[in-house]
Short mmCIF file of C-alpha atoms in Angstrom, two decimals:
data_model
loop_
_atom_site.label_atom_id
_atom_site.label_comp_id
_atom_site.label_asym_id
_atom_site.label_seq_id
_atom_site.Cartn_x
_atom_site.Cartn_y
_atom_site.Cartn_z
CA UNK A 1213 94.63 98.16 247.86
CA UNK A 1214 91.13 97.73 245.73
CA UNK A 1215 91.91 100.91 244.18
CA UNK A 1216 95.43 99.83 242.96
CA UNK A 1217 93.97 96.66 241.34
CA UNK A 1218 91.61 98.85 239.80
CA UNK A 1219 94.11 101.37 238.38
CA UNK A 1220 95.96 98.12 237.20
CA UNK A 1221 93.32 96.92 235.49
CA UNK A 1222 92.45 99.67 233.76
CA UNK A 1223 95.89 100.06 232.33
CA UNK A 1224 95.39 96.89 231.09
CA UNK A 1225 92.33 97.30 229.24
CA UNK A 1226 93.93 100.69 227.62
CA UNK A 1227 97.16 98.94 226.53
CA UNK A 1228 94.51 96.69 224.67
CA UNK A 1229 92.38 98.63 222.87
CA UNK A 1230 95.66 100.63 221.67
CA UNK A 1231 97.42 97.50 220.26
CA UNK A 1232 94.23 96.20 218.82
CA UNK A 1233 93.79 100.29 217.27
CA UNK A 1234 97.47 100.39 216.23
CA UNK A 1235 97.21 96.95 214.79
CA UNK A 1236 93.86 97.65 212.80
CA UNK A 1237 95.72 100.91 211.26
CA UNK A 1238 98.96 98.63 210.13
CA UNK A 1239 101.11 100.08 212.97
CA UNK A 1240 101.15 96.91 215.04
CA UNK A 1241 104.15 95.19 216.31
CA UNK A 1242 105.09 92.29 214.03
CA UNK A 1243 104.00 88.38 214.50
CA UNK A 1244 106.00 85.83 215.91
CA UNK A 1245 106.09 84.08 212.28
CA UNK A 1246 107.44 87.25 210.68
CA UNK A 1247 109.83 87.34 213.91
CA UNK A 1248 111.36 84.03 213.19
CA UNK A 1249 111.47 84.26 209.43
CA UNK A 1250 113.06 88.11 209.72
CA UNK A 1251 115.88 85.95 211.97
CA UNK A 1252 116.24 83.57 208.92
CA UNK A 1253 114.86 80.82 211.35
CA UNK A 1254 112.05 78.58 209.83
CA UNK A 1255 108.99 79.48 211.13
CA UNK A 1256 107.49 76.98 213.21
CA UNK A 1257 104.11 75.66 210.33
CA UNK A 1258 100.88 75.98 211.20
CA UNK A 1259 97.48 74.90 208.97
CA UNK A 1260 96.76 77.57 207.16
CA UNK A 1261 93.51 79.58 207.59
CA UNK A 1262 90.42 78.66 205.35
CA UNK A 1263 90.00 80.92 202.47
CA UNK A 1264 87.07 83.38 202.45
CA UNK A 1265 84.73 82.71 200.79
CA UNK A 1266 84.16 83.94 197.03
CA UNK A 1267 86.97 86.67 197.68
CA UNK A 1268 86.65 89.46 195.10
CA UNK A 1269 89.79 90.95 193.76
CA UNK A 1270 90.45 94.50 193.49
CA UNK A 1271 89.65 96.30 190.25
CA UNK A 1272 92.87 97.16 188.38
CA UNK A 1273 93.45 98.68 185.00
CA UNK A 1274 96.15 96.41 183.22
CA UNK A 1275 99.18 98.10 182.69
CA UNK A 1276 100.20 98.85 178.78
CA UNK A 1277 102.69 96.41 178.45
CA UNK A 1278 106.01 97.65 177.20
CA UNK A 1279 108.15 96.71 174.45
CA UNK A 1280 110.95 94.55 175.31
CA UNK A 1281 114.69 96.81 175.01
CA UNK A 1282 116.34 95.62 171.87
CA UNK A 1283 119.48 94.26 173.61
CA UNK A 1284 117.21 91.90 175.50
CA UNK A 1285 116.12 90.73 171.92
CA UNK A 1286 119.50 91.42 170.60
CA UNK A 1287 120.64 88.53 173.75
CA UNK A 1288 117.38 86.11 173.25
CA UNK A 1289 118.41 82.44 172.36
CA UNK A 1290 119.30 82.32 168.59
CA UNK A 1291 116.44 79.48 168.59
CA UNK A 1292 113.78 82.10 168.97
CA UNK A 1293 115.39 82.92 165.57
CA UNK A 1294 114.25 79.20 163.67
CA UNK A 1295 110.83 80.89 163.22
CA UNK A 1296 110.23 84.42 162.40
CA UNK A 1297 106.99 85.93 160.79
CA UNK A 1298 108.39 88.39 157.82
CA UNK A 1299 108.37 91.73 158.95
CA UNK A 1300 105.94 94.61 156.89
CA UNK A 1301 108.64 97.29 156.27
CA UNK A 1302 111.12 95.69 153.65
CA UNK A 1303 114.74 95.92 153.40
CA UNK A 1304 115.35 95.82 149.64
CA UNK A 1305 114.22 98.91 147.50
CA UNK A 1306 113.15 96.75 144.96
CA UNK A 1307 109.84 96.07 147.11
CA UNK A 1308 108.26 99.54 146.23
CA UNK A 1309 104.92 98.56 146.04
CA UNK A 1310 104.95 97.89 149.75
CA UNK A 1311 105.88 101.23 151.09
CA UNK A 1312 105.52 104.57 150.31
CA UNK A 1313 108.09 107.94 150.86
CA UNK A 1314 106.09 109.63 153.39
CA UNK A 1315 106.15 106.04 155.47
CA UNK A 1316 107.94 106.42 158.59
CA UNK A 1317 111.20 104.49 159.76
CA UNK A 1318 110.25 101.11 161.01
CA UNK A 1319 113.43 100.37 162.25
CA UNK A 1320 114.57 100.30 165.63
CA UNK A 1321 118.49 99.49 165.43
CA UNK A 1322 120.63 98.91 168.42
CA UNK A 1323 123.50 101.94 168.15
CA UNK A 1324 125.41 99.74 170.58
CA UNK A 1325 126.97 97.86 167.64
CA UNK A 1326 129.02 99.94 164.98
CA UNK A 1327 127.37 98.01 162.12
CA UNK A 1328 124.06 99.26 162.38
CA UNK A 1329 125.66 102.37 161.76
CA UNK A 1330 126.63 100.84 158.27
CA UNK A 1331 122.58 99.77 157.73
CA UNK A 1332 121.06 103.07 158.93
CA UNK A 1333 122.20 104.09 155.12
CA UNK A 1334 120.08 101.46 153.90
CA UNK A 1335 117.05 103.15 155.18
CA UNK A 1336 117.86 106.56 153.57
CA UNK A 1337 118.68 104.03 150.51
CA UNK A 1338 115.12 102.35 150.67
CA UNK A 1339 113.21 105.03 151.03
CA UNK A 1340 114.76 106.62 147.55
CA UNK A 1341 114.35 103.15 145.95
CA UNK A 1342 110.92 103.71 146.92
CA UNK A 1343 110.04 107.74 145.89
CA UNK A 1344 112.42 106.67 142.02
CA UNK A 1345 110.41 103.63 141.86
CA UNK A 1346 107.24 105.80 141.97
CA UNK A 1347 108.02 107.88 139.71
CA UNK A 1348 109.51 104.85 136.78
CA UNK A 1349 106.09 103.53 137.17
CA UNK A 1350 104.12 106.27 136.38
CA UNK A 1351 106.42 107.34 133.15
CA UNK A 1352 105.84 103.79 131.54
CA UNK A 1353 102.18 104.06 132.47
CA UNK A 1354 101.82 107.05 130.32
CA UNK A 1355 104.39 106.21 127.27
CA UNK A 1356 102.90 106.95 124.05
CA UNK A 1357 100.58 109.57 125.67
CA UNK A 1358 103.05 111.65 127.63
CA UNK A 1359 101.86 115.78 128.56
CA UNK A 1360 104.19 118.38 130.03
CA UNK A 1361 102.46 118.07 133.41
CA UNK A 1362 103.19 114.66 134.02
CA UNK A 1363 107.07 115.06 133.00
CA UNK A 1364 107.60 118.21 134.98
CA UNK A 1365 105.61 116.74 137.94
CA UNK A 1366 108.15 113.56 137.20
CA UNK A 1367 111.28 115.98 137.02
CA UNK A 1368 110.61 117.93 140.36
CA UNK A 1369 109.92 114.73 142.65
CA UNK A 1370 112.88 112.99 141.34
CA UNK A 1371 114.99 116.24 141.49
CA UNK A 1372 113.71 116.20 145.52
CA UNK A 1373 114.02 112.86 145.80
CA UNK A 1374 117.77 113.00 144.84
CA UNK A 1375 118.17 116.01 147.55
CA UNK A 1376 116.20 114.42 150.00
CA UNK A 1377 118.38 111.40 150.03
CA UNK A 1378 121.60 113.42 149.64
CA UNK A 1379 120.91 115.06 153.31
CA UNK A 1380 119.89 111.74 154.85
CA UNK A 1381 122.91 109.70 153.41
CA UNK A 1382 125.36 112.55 154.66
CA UNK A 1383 123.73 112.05 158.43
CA UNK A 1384 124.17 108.19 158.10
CA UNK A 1385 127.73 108.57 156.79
CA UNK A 1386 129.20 110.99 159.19
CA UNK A 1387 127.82 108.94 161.93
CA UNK A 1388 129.71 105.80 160.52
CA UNK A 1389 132.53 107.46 160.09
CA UNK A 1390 132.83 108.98 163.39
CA UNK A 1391 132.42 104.94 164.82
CA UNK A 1392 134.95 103.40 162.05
CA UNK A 1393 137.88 103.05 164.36
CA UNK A 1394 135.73 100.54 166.63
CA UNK A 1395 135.87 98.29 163.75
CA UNK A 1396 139.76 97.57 164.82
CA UNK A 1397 141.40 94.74 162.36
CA UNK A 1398 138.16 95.67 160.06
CA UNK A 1399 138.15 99.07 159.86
CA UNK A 1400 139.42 98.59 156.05
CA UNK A 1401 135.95 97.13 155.79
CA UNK A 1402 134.42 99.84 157.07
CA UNK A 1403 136.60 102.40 154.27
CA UNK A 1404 135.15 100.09 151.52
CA UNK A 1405 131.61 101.08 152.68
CA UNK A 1406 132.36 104.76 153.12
CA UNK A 1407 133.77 104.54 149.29
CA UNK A 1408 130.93 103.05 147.80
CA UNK A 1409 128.74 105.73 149.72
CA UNK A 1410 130.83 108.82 148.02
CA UNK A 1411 130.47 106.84 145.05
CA UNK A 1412 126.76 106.44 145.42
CA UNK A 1413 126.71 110.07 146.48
CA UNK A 1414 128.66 111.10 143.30
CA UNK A 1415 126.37 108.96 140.80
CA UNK A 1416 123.28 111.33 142.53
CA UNK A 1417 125.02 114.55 142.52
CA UNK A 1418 125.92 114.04 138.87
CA UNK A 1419 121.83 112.84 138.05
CA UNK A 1420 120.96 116.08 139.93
CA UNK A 1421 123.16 118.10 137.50
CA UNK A 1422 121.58 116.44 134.40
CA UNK A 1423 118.39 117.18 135.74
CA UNK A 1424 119.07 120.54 136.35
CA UNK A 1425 120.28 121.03 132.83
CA UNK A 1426 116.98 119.27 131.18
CA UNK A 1427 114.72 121.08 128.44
CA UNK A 1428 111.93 118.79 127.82
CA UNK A 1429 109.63 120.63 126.12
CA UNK A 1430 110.96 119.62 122.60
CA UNK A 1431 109.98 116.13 122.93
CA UNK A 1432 108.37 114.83 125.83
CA UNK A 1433 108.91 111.28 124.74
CA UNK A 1434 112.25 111.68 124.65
CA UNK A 1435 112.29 113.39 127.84
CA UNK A 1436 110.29 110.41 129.77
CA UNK A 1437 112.90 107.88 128.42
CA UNK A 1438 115.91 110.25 129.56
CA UNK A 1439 114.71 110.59 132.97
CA UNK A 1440 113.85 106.57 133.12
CA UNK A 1441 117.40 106.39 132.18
CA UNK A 1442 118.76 108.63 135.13
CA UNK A 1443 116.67 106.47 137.61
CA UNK A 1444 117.64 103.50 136.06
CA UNK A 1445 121.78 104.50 136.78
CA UNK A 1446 120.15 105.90 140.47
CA UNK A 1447 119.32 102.10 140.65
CA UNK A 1448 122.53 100.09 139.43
CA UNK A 1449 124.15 103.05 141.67
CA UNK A 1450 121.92 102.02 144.74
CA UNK A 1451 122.17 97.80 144.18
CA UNK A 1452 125.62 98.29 144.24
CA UNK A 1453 126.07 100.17 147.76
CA UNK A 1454 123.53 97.50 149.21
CA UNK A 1455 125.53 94.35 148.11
CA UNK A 1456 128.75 96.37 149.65
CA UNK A 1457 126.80 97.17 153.29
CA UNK A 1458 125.10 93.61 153.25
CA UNK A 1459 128.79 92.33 152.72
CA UNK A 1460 130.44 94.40 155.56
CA UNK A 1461 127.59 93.73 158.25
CA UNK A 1462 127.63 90.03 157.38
CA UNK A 1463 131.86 89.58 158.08
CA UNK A 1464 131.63 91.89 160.82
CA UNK A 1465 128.83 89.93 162.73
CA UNK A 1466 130.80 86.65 161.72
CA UNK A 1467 134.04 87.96 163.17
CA UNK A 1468 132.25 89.46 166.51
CA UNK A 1469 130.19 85.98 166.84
CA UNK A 1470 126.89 87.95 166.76
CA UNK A 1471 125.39 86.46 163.92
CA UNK A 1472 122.58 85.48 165.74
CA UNK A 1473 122.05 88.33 167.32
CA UNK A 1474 120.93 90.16 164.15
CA UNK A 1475 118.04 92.41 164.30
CA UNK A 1476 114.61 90.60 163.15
CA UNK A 1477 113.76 93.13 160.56
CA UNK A 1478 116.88 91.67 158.05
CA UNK A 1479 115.82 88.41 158.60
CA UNK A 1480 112.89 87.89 155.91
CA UNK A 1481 112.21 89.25 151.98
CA UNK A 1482 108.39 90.67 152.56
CA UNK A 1483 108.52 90.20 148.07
CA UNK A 1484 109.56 86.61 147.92
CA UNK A 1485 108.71 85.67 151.45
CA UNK A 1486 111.80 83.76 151.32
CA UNK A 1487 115.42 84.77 153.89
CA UNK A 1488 117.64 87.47 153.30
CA UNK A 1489 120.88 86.70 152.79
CA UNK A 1490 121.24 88.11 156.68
CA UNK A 1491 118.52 85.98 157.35
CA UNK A 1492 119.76 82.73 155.75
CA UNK A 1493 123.25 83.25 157.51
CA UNK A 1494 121.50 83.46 161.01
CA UNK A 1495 119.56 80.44 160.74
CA UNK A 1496 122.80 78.21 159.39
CA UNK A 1497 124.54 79.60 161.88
CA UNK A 1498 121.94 78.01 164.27
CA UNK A 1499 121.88 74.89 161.97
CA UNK A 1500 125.39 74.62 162.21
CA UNK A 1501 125.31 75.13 166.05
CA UNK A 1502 122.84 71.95 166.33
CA UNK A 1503 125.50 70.12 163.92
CA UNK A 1504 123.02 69.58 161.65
CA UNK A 1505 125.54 69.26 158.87
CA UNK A 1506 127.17 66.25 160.73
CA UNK A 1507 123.81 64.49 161.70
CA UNK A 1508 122.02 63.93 158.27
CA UNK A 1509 123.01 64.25 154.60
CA UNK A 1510 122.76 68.02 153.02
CA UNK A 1511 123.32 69.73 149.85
CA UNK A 1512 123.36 73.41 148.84
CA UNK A 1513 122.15 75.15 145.69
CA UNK A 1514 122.07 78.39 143.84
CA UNK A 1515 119.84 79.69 141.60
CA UNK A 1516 121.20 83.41 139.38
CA UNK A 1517 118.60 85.13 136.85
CA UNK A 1518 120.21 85.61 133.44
CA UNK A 1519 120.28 89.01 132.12
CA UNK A 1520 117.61 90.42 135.16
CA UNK A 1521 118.50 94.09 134.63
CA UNK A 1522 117.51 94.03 131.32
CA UNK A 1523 114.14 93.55 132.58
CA UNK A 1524 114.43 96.37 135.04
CA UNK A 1525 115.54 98.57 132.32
CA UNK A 1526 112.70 97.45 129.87
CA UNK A 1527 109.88 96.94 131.82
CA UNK A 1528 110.40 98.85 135.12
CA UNK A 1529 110.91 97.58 138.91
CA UNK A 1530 107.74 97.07 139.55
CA UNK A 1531 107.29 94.26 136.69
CA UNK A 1532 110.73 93.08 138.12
CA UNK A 1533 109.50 92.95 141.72
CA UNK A 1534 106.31 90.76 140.50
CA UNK A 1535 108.95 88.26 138.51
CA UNK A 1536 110.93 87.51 141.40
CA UNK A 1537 108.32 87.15 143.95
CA UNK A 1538 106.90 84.38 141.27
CA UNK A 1539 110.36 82.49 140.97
CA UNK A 1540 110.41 82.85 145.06
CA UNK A 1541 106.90 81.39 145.75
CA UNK A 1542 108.24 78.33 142.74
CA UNK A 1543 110.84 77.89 144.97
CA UNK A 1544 108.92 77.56 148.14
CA UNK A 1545 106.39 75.17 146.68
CA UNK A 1546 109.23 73.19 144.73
CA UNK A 1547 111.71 72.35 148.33
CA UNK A 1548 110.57 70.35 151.54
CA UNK A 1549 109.42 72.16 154.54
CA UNK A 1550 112.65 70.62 156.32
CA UNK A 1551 114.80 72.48 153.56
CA UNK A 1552 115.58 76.65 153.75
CA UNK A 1553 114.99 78.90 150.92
CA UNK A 1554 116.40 82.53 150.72
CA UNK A 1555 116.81 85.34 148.43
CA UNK A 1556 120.48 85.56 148.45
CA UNK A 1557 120.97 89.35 146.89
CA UNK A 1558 119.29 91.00 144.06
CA UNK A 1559 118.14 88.21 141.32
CA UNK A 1560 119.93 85.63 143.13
CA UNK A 1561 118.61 82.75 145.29
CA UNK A 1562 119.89 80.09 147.62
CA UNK A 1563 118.31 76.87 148.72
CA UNK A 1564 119.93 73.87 152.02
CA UNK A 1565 118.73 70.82 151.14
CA UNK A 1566 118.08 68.74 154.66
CA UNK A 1567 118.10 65.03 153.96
CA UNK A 1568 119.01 64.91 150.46
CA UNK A 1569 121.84 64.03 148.46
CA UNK A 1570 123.38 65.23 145.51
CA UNK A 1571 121.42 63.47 142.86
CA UNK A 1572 118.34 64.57 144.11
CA UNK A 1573 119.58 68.17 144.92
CA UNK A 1574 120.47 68.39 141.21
CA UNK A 1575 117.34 66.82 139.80
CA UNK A 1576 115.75 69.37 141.75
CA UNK A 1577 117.40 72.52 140.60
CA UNK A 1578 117.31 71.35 137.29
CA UNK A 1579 113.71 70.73 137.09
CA UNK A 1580 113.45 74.14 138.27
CA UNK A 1581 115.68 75.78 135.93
CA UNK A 1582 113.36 73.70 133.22
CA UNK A 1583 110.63 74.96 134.39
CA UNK A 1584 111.99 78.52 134.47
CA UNK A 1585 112.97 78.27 130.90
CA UNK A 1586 109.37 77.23 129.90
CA UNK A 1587 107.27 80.35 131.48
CA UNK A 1588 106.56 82.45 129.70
CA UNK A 1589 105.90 86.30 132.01
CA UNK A 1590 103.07 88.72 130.03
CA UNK A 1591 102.92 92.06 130.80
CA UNK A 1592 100.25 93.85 128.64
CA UNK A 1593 101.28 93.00 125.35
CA UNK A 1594 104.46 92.15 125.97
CA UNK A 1595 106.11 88.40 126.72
CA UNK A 1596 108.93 88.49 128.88
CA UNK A 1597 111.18 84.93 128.79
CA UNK A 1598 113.86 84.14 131.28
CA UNK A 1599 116.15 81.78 132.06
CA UNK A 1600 119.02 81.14 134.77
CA UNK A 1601 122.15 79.19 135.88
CA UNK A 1602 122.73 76.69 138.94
CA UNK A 1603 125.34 75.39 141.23
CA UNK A 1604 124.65 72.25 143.40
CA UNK A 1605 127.06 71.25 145.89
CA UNK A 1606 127.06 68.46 148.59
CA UNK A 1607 127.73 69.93 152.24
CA UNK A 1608 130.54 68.06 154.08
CA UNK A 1609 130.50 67.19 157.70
CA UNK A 1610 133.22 69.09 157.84
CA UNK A 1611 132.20 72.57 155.58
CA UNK A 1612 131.77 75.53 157.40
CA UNK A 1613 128.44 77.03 155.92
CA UNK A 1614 130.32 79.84 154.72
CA UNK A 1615 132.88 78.07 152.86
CA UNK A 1616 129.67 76.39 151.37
CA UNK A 1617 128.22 79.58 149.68
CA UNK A 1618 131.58 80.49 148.27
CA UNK A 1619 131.65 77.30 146.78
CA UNK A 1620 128.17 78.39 145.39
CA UNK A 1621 129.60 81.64 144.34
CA UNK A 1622 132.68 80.16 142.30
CA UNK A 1623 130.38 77.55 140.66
CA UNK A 1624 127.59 80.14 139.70
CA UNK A 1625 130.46 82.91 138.35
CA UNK A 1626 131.85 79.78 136.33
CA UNK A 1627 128.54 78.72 134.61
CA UNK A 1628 127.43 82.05 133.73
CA UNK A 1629 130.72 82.83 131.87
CA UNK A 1630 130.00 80.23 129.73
CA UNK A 1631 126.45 81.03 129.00
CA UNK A 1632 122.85 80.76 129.94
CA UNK A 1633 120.78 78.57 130.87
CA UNK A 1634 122.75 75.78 132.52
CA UNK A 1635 123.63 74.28 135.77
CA UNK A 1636 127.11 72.99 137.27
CA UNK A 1637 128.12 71.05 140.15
CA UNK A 1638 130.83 71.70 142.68
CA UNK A 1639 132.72 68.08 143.35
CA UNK A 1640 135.18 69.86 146.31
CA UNK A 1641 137.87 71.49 143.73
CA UNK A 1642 136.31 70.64 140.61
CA UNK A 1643 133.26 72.25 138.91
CA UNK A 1644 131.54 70.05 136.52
CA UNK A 1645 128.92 70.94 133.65
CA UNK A 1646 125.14 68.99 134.49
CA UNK A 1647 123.99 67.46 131.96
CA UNK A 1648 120.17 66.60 132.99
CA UNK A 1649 117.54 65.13 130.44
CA UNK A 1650 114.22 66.22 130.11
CA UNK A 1651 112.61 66.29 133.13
CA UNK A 1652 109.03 67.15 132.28
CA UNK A 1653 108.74 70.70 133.13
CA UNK A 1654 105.13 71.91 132.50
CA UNK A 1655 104.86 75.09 130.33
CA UNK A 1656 103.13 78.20 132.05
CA UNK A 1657 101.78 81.78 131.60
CA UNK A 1658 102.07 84.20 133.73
CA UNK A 1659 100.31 87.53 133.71
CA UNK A 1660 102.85 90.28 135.96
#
């Protein structure tokens, strides 16, 4: 009998030690808490146990953290949109002196949506703007003192440059056109883009021929100002396919309801620091979804540059570029930090008044427009004068913001036909000359 309580005992203590081994090594049956909560049964609560003392973590190298997808930014809440740094790789080619040819892509566009199919030609676009815009520069730095190397040098790159973009553009416009049904009701949208592209394409293959055919060594003068020439019809040619895609991608992402979903990179002009025309329709869009337009009085503007590619063609992008990011900054400095600014396309720029009627709206524009008038733009020894035309309207609770800016539109075309220098209002259907008195505009040099 002693020896079977023995034996018994001994089991006992061997069961131990291998539940307390099995434990120690993780293999241990489970606790009575994790028991009850594994049953979905509220563990019975207990104090918790005193923290050790000064416990020291373990030692971990942080994980690189990764870049968000796009279509989680692509879904983020459009307010996330109200404040956006500008981005460093522009949008426009007439921002050359902030990149360079060899720079790589710095777009990262979501294929999931057939318009940034339409876009992706605006980077093959921009990055020709960029290499032609080189090239312009450097043939006005050297008029009057022109050599052979310099125009041959000038010759090959743009010759390149043409070919370069030639093969890049056909990529980008066979891969919209293999997506152009999924535009459905706008697919003729879509066929408007693909014909300015061939048109585009045409307008190169044709400066390619000339190019081809060229004898400068008569008269290098003469040959500098006929290759300025060919990049200045590369750049009418270029202006005109970006107006067409910014057109298309704007009514498809207003027909799809995506406006706010628009990639950050076409949000903000890294020359004027001001909106795109993307970017300004994605923030009323968010404006409009706050009924800001209902809440407190508004008024819209336009300002258009008289006679801006006559600069372009005189003087060269690059003096262009540094005129328009002056009349961008004015504009910045002359609105409220409440009100939105934007560079609307090319030499045309849009301003939302927030709390402001039409009387001071107008008095605004116009003192701009004044104060336009009275700069005077040197550029070596040249002065450069410019004016431009406005269009004030007052934004109904009512207005749609897009019915706004074609209110803007009609009022600017209508000014401009009948000259320079002046401003109109838009009274609903009615478009009335401003006549404004002197307002007191300061006169002002400014070296570009």
């Amino acid at each position: 009998m002693g020896l079977f309580w023995l034996l018994f005992v001994l089991s006992l203590l061997n069961l131990g030690l291998g539940y307390a081994l099995a434990v120690y090594l993780g293999y241990g049956l489970p606790s009575l808490r994790d028991a009850w909560t594994a049953l979905g049964v509220e563990a019975p609560t207990t104090p918790p146990p005193p923290p050790a003392a000064d416990p020291v973590p373990p030692r971990l190298e942080p994980p690189e953290a990764p870049s968000p997808p796009l279509e989680e930014l692509l879904q983020a809440d459009p307010a996330e949109h109200t404040e956006i740094e500008p981005y460093e790789e522009p949008y426009d080619d007439d921002v050359a002196e902030l990149i360079r040819p060899e720079s790589p892509e710095a777009w990262d566009l979501n294929e999931k949506y057939v318009e940034t199919s339409i876009l992706r030609l605006n980077i093959a676009m921009m990055k020709s703007g960029a290499r032609a815009t080189e090239i312009d520069a450097r043939l006005r730095l050297l008029k009057g003192k022109m050599d052979a190397g310099t125009i041959q040098r000038s010759l090959d790159e743009l010759k390149t440059d043409c070919e370069l973009y030639l093969d890049e553009q056909r990529e980008a416009a066979e891969r919209l056109h293999s997506r152009i049904d999924e535009l459905g009701e706008l697919k003729s949208l879509g066929e408007e883009v693909e014909t300015a592209n061939m048109e585009q394409a045409a307008q190169i293959e044709t400066t390619l021929g000339n190019l081809r055919d060229m004898d400068f060594h008569a008269d290098l003068e003469a040959a500098a100002s006929r290759l300025l020439a060919e990049i200045g019809h590369l750049r009418e040619a270029r202006h005109k396919l970006r107006d067409s895609q910014e057109k298309a991608f704007l009514i498809i992402a207003r027909y799809e309801n995506r406006v706010d979903k628009v990639e950050e990179q076409l949000l903000n002009d890294p020359l004027t620091e001001l909106r795109t025309r993307i970017g300004l329709e994605a923030t009323l869009w968010e404006w409009w979804r706050q009924d800001r337009h209902r809440s407190r009085p508004m008024c819209a503007a336009m300002l258009d540059l008289d006679g801006f590619g006559r600069i372009n063609t005189a003087h060269g992008s690059l003096v262009g570029d540094r005129i328009l990011r002056h009349v961008g900054q004015f504009l910045q400095q002359a609105i409220a930090k409440t009100d939105l600014a934007a560079r609307y396309g090319g030499q045309r720029f849009a301003v939302f008044f927030c709390d402001t009627g039409p009387r001071a709206a107008v008095k605004t524009v116009e003192l701009a427009r004044q104060s336009l008038e009275r700069t005077t733009f040197r550029h070596q020894d040249e002065e450069i004068r410019l004016t431009a035309c406005g269009a004030i309207t007052e934004v109904n609770p009512d207005d749609g913001y897009e019915a706004v800016l074609d209110r803007l539109e009609a009022a600017v075309h209508q000014t401009k036909q009948a000259g320079p220098n002046r401003s109109c209002s838009h009274r609903g259907g009615k478009i009335e000359p401003v006549e404004s008195p002197n307002l007191g505009a300061k006169y002002e040099e400014v070296v570009v």
